Amino acid sequence: MKKCKKHFKKFDQINVIPFIDIMLVLLVMVLTTATFIKQGVIPVNLPEAKATQKQDTKKEVTVYVNAKGEMYLDKEKVNLATLQQKLSAISKDQTVVLRSDKNSKFQDFVSVMDILKKLGHEQLYIVTKE
């Protein structure tokens, strides 16, 4: 009687194609279920308001006041004198958006409002959280 010899092939490679397929399916699932939220570059913790309406604005200038009292005009750090100079250079009809941190000093908010009032800017939005 003949003995049947089984020849085993040496296992020296791994087939990674099924692994890649599974990883691509998982990647697609994660990307389709993830929420992408656009936020400002400068972290500001906004105060809350009960009655708000979202306004559509065309071209706007944004003034940020953070909790440390630092002021930014369109992501550029400024002081009060520079802020007044740069705001005087823009048109009075252009919309100004004020984003003030709820933990910032009220005096910083009032200083920015005083500058805007002195320069005659009446298109002003104060951003809050709903």
XYZ file of N, CA, C and O in Angstrom:
520
model
N 0.812 -1.168 0.000
C 0.000 0.000 0.000
C 0.870 1.253 0.000
O 1.853 1.324 0.710
N 0.433 2.156 -0.791
C 1.169 3.405 -0.881
C 0.709 4.363 0.191
O -0.480 4.490 0.431
N 1.668 5.002 0.764
C 1.307 6.038 1.722
C 1.207 7.359 0.956
O 2.046 7.660 0.130
N 0.176 8.040 1.292
C -0.045 9.337 0.650
C 0.735 10.401 1.402
O 0.526 10.619 2.588
N 1.637 10.981 0.705
C 2.410 12.044 1.334
C 1.770 13.383 0.992
O 1.518 13.682 -0.163
N 1.562 14.130 2.021
C 1.019 15.470 1.826
C 2.175 16.448 1.868
O 2.994 16.416 2.769
N 2.192 17.258 0.875
C 3.226 18.282 0.813
C 2.599 19.602 1.245
O 1.671 20.100 0.621
N 3.120 20.098 2.315
C 2.644 21.379 2.801
C 3.532 22.483 2.250
O 4.749 22.395 2.313
N 2.850 23.465 1.751
C 3.576 24.604 1.218
C 4.005 25.501 2.377
O 3.261 25.704 3.327
N 5.183 26.017 2.272
C 5.703 26.868 3.322
C 4.909 28.180 3.338
O 4.693 28.802 2.316
N 4.468 28.571 4.530
C 3.645 29.766 4.721
C 4.563 30.932 5.064
O 4.915 31.163 6.207
N 4.951 31.719 4.040
C 5.884 32.806 4.274
C 5.335 34.168 3.825
O 6.046 35.166 3.889
N 4.076 34.239 3.428
C 3.473 35.499 3.020
C 2.063 35.603 3.583
O 1.403 34.584 3.791
N 1.639 36.841 3.799
C 0.274 37.079 4.292
C -0.476 37.847 3.205
O 0.018 38.837 2.675
N -1.657 37.405 2.923
C -2.509 38.073 1.953
C -3.221 39.238 2.666
O -4.087 39.030 3.499
N -2.844 40.467 2.335
C -3.391 41.633 3.027
C -4.541 42.294 2.268
O -5.115 43.262 2.751
N -4.909 41.793 1.138
C -5.974 42.402 0.341
C -7.315 42.377 1.083
O -8.012 43.402 1.118
N -7.724 41.270 1.726
C -8.975 41.331 2.493
C -8.907 42.328 3.662
O -9.888 42.999 3.967
N -7.755 42.453 4.268
C -7.583 43.411 5.359
C -7.752 44.846 4.850
O -8.410 45.672 5.481
N -7.192 45.148 3.688
C -7.319 46.472 3.090
C -8.773 46.750 2.737
O -9.277 47.859 2.952
N -9.474 45.763 2.214
C -10.899 45.930 1.890
C -11.711 46.288 3.125
O -12.550 47.191 3.104
N -11.465 45.590 4.202
C -12.204 45.856 5.441
C -11.880 47.246 5.970
O -12.764 47.990 6.402
N -10.610 47.635 5.921
C -10.221 48.945 6.414
C -10.828 50.072 5.571
O -11.231 51.110 6.096
N -10.931 49.879 4.265
C -11.558 50.890 3.411
C -13.043 51.022 3.704
O -13.582 52.134 3.713
N -13.724 49.918 3.950
C -15.145 49.961 4.315
C -15.322 50.698 5.639
O -16.207 51.544 5.793
N -14.448 50.419 6.625
C -14.525 51.114 7.907
C -14.243 52.603 7.756
O -14.892 53.434 8.396
N -13.294 52.945 6.900
C -12.977 54.348 6.661
C -14.168 55.089 6.049
O -14.493 56.197 6.452
N -14.828 54.467 5.092
C -16.008 55.071 4.471
C -17.105 55.262 5.511
O -17.768 56.308 5.553
N -17.314 54.290 6.373
C -18.345 54.409 7.406
C -18.032 55.543 8.376
O -18.916 56.308 8.757
N -16.784 55.668 8.771
C -16.414 56.731 9.706
C -16.576 58.096 9.058
O -17.098 59.032 9.668
N -16.149 58.245 7.814
C -16.245 59.533 7.145
C -17.687 59.951 6.871
O -17.998 61.135 6.877
N -18.559 59.001 6.611
C -19.950 59.360 6.342
C -20.740 59.647 7.612
O -21.730 60.369 7.571
N -20.319 59.114 8.741
C -21.051 59.367 9.981
C -20.449 60.484 10.818
O -21.075 60.955 11.762
N -19.255 60.931 10.489
C -18.609 61.990 11.266
C -19.269 63.326 10.951
O -19.708 63.580 9.837
N -19.347 64.181 11.945
C -19.874 65.522 11.724
C -18.705 66.479 11.672
O -17.804 66.447 12.507
N -18.743 67.312 10.673
C -17.687 68.287 10.491
C -18.254 69.655 10.843
O -19.180 70.134 10.205
N -17.697 70.282 11.872
C -18.181 71.570 12.344
C -17.081 72.602 12.138
O -15.965 72.420 12.596
N -17.438 73.672 11.469
C -16.470 74.739 11.252
C -16.568 75.721 12.406
O -17.623 76.249 12.684
N -15.455 75.956 13.055
C -15.407 76.923 14.135
C -14.259 77.872 13.880
O -13.382 77.619 13.077
N -14.299 78.950 14.610
C -13.249 79.943 14.468
C -11.910 79.407 14.917
O -11.806 78.439 15.653
N -10.875 80.046 14.461
C -9.524 79.636 14.810
C -9.207 80.018 16.248
O -8.518 79.318 16.954
N -9.750 81.136 16.703
C -9.480 81.622 18.047
C -10.583 81.093 18.961
O -11.759 81.374 18.744
N -10.233 80.313 20.005
C -11.278 79.742 20.861
C -11.912 80.808 21.747
O -11.244 81.438 22.556
N -13.207 81.023 21.559
C -13.972 81.978 22.349
C -15.209 81.255 22.849
O -15.965 80.690 22.071
N -15.415 81.269 24.159
C -16.583 80.637 24.760
C -17.713 81.652 24.761
O -17.736 82.578 25.566
N -18.694 81.504 23.841
C -19.727 82.501 23.632
C -20.806 82.429 24.705
O -21.159 81.344 25.172
N -21.367 83.585 25.095
C -22.489 83.570 26.032
C -23.754 83.099 25.331
O -23.819 83.049 24.101
N -24.773 82.785 26.108
C -26.019 82.259 25.547
C -27.099 83.333 25.548
O -27.120 84.210 26.407
N -28.007 83.252 24.564
C -29.142 84.162 24.477
C -30.381 83.348 24.137
O -30.308 82.349 23.426
N -31.534 83.776 24.649
C -32.780 83.036 24.427
C -33.369 83.321 23.046
O -33.716 82.422 22.321
N -33.517 84.586 22.702
C -34.149 84.948 21.435
C -33.083 85.402 20.450
O -32.583 86.508 20.527
N -32.740 84.520 19.532
C -31.739 84.869 18.524
C -32.247 84.491 17.148
O -33.067 83.585 16.996
N -31.754 85.191 16.158
C -32.033 84.871 14.771
C -30.726 84.914 14.021
O -29.910 85.816 14.217
N -30.527 83.947 13.174
C -29.309 83.938 12.375
C -29.496 84.900 11.216
O -30.475 84.844 10.492
N -28.527 85.775 11.063
C -28.567 86.774 10.006
C -27.584 86.372 8.911
O -26.482 85.946 9.203
N -28.005 86.543 7.666
C -27.098 86.307 6.545
C -26.302 87.580 6.292
O -26.881 88.650 6.070
N -25.004 87.452 6.333
C -24.154 88.613 6.109
C -23.314 88.382 4.862
O -22.906 87.271 4.575
N -23.057 89.467 4.151
C -22.275 89.350 2.928
C -20.796 89.439 3.247
O -20.111 88.451 3.340
N -20.300 90.628 3.430
C -18.893 90.815 3.772
C -18.868 91.434 5.151
O -19.528 92.413 5.413
N -18.072 90.854 6.022
C -18.078 91.312 7.404
C -16.671 91.363 7.962
O -15.772 90.680 7.488
N -16.517 92.174 8.989
C -15.273 92.279 9.737
C -15.572 91.718 11.120
O -16.565 92.083 11.737
N -14.712 90.807 11.602
C -14.958 90.167 12.888
C -13.962 90.662 13.919
O -12.760 90.686 13.673
N -14.495 91.056 15.082
C -13.672 91.477 16.217
C -13.852 90.426 17.303
O -14.971 90.132 17.713
N -12.747 89.828 17.745
C -12.758 88.821 18.801
C -12.198 89.432 20.083
O -11.198 90.140 20.047
N -12.843 89.132 21.211
C -12.309 89.488 22.525
C -12.321 88.205 23.344
O -13.385 87.642 23.605
N -11.137 87.720 23.737
C -11.106 86.462 24.485
C -11.082 86.739 25.987
O -11.092 87.890 26.430
N -11.040 85.676 26.778
C -11.123 85.790 28.230
C -9.902 86.484 28.829
O -9.973 87.031 29.927
N -8.790 86.482 28.121
C -7.569 87.132 28.616
C -7.557 88.634 28.343
O -6.640 89.319 28.747
N -8.555 89.123 27.616
C -8.605 90.541 27.276
C -7.894 90.867 25.981
O -7.768 92.035 25.619
N -7.430 89.848 25.253
C -6.763 90.068 23.973
C -7.813 90.310 22.895
O -8.854 89.672 22.887
N -7.524 91.236 22.002
C -8.458 91.568 20.925
C -7.847 91.197 19.585
O -6.642 91.364 19.383
N -8.697 90.699 18.709
C -8.276 90.290 17.370
C -9.223 90.917 16.361
O -10.433 90.951 16.574
N -8.673 91.403 15.282
C -9.466 91.903 14.169
C -9.192 90.985 12.994
O -8.092 90.998 12.431
N -10.165 90.180 12.651
C -10.014 89.177 11.583
C -8.755 88.340 11.777
O -7.884 88.275 10.916
N -8.609 87.731 12.941
C -7.540 86.800 13.301
C -6.168 87.468 13.449
O -5.164 86.800 13.543
N -6.124 88.793 13.487
C -4.876 89.535 13.689
C -4.958 90.221 15.045
O -5.885 90.985 15.312
N -3.994 89.931 15.911
C -4.008 90.490 17.260
C -3.748 91.994 17.205
O -2.809 92.444 16.564
N -4.621 92.764 17.899
C -4.509 94.219 17.908
C -4.745 94.738 19.322
O -5.310 94.046 20.163
N -4.333 95.991 19.564
C -4.695 96.669 20.806
C -5.796 97.672 20.476
O -6.230 97.786 19.329
N -6.251 98.437 21.475
C -7.377 99.346 21.240
C -7.050 100.439 20.224
O -7.888 100.763 19.370
N -5.840 100.984 20.280
C -5.471 102.046 19.341
C -5.421 101.523 17.908
O -5.933 102.167 16.977
N -4.829 100.362 17.735
C -4.754 99.765 16.391
C -6.135 99.371 15.898
O -6.448 99.527 14.717
N -6.975 98.857 16.811
C -8.346 98.486 16.437
C -9.099 99.703 15.939
O -9.782 99.645 14.908
N -8.987 100.817 16.633
C -9.667 102.040 16.216
C -9.150 102.520 14.865
O -9.929 102.918 13.999
N -7.855 102.443 14.663
C -7.269 102.874 13.393
C -7.758 102.006 12.235
O -8.125 102.511 11.177
N -7.778 100.684 12.443
C -8.182 99.782 11.358
C -9.677 99.859 11.097
O -10.120 99.740 9.949
N -10.486 100.062 12.154
C -11.932 100.186 11.949
C -12.292 101.510 11.283
O -13.294 101.596 10.580
N -11.484 102.542 11.490
C -11.764 103.821 10.830
C -11.474 103.741 9.335
O -12.009 104.532 8.558
N -10.651 102.770 8.928
C -10.301 102.633 7.518
C -11.367 101.894 6.710
O -11.364 101.963 5.487
N -12.279 101.194 7.386
C -13.305 100.446 6.647
C -14.567 101.286 6.509
O -14.773 102.266 7.236
N -15.416 100.882 5.588
C -16.648 101.608 5.311
C -17.621 101.506 6.482
O -17.675 100.504 7.188
N -18.420 102.549 6.673
C -19.418 102.574 7.757
C -20.556 101.593 7.490
O -21.252 101.167 8.398
N -20.752 101.239 6.215
C -21.825 100.315 5.847
C -21.428 98.859 5.997
O -22.275 97.975 5.908
N -20.157 98.594 6.208
C -19.691 97.219 6.326
C -20.102 96.656 7.686
O -20.038 97.331 8.712
N -20.507 95.408 7.698
C -20.971 94.758 8.914
C -19.795 94.399 9.814
O -18.793 93.877 9.353
N -19.948 94.690 11.109
C -18.945 94.336 12.107
C -19.560 93.293 13.018
O -20.655 93.486 13.559
N -18.874 92.154 13.181
C -19.336 91.071 14.035
C -18.451 91.048 15.268
O -17.232 90.964 15.153
N -19.069 91.107 16.446
C -18.328 91.108 17.710
C -18.527 89.762 18.395
O -19.647 89.375 18.704
N -17.430 89.046 18.597
C -17.446 87.766 19.308
C -16.640 87.949 20.588
O -15.431 87.969 20.559
N -17.360 88.104 21.693
C -16.717 88.341 22.974
C -16.931 87.129 23.863
O -18.046 86.628 23.999
N -15.864 86.660 24.467
C -15.928 85.522 25.383
C -16.798 85.891 26.581
O -16.756 87.021 27.060
N -17.591 84.946 27.058
C -18.469 85.260 28.187
C -17.685 85.491 29.473
O -18.179 86.115 30.394
N -16.441 85.035 29.537
C -15.600 85.249 30.707
C -14.682 86.457 30.565
O -13.867 86.712 31.440
N -14.807 87.190 29.453
C -13.969 88.374 29.275
C -14.513 89.515 30.135
O -15.660 89.499 30.577
N -13.660 90.496 30.362
C -14.079 91.648 31.160
C -15.105 92.459 30.385
O -14.993 92.634 29.174
N -16.087 92.943 31.098
C -17.114 93.763 30.470
C -16.504 95.060 29.938
O -16.972 95.605 28.938
N -15.451 95.526 30.568
C -14.787 96.757 30.137
C -14.225 96.609 28.721
O -14.287 97.550 27.927
N -13.703 95.422 28.380
C -13.189 95.194 27.028
C -14.317 95.295 25.999
O -14.159 95.886 24.933
N -15.463 94.719 26.343
C -16.631 94.775 25.468
C -17.069 96.229 25.276
O -17.329 96.679 24.162
N -17.143 96.977 26.384
C -17.566 98.371 26.326
C -16.571 99.206 25.527
O -16.968 100.100 24.767
N -15.281 98.926 25.650
C -14.264 99.672 24.902
C -14.433 99.476 23.400
O -14.350 100.444 22.630
N -14.697 98.250 22.990
C -14.912 97.977 21.566
C -16.192 98.662 21.090
O -16.227 99.287 20.019
N -17.249 98.581 21.893
C -18.511 99.232 21.520
C -18.328 100.753 21.434
O -18.912 101.405 20.559
N -17.534 101.328 22.331
C -17.275 102.760 22.323
C -16.562 103.177 21.039
O -16.897 104.202 20.426
N -15.587 102.392 20.629
C -14.865 102.676 19.380
C -15.821 102.621 18.191
O -15.815 103.500 17.325
N -16.664 101.587 18.149
C -17.611 101.446 17.037
C -18.603 102.605 17.011
O -18.963 103.114 15.942
N -19.071 103.028 18.174
C -20.017 104.148 18.244
C -19.341 105.449 17.804
O -19.926 106.247 17.068
N -18.106 105.671 18.252
C -17.369 106.892 17.901
C -17.136 106.969 16.398
O -17.202 108.043 15.807
N -16.880 105.815 15.773
C -16.608 105.797 14.331
C -17.877 105.763 13.485
O -17.809 105.848 12.263
N -19.032 105.597 14.125
C -20.297 105.623 13.393
C -20.686 104.312 12.748
O -21.512 104.291 11.834
N -20.147 103.204 13.189
C -20.525 101.894 12.639
C -21.847 101.456 13.269
O -21.943 101.310 14.482
N -22.850 101.271 12.420
C -24.160 100.897 12.938
C -24.553 99.482 12.552
O -25.488 98.934 13.099
N -23.841 98.889 11.601
C -24.100 97.503 11.207
C -23.286 96.593 12.121
O -22.190 96.185 11.795
N -23.837 96.270 13.283
C -23.114 95.504 14.291
C -23.918 94.281 14.690
O -25.118 94.371 14.951
N -23.247 93.150 14.735
C -23.841 91.921 15.234
C -23.000 91.430 16.406
O -21.776 91.416 16.336
N -23.679 91.038 17.472
C -23.007 90.443 18.624
C -23.366 88.968 18.596
O -24.533 88.610 18.678
N -22.360 88.103 18.491
C -22.587 86.670 18.336
C -22.752 86.029 19.717
O -21.948 86.249 20.615
N -23.821 85.225 19.838
C -24.088 84.457 21.060
C -24.425 83.029 20.674
O -24.667 82.733 19.511
N -24.465 82.154 21.674
C -24.922 80.778 21.455
C -26.404 80.710 21.748
O -26.914 81.388 22.628
N -27.116 79.849 21.016
C -28.540 79.670 21.250
C -28.780 78.794 22.437
O -28.068 77.863 22.712
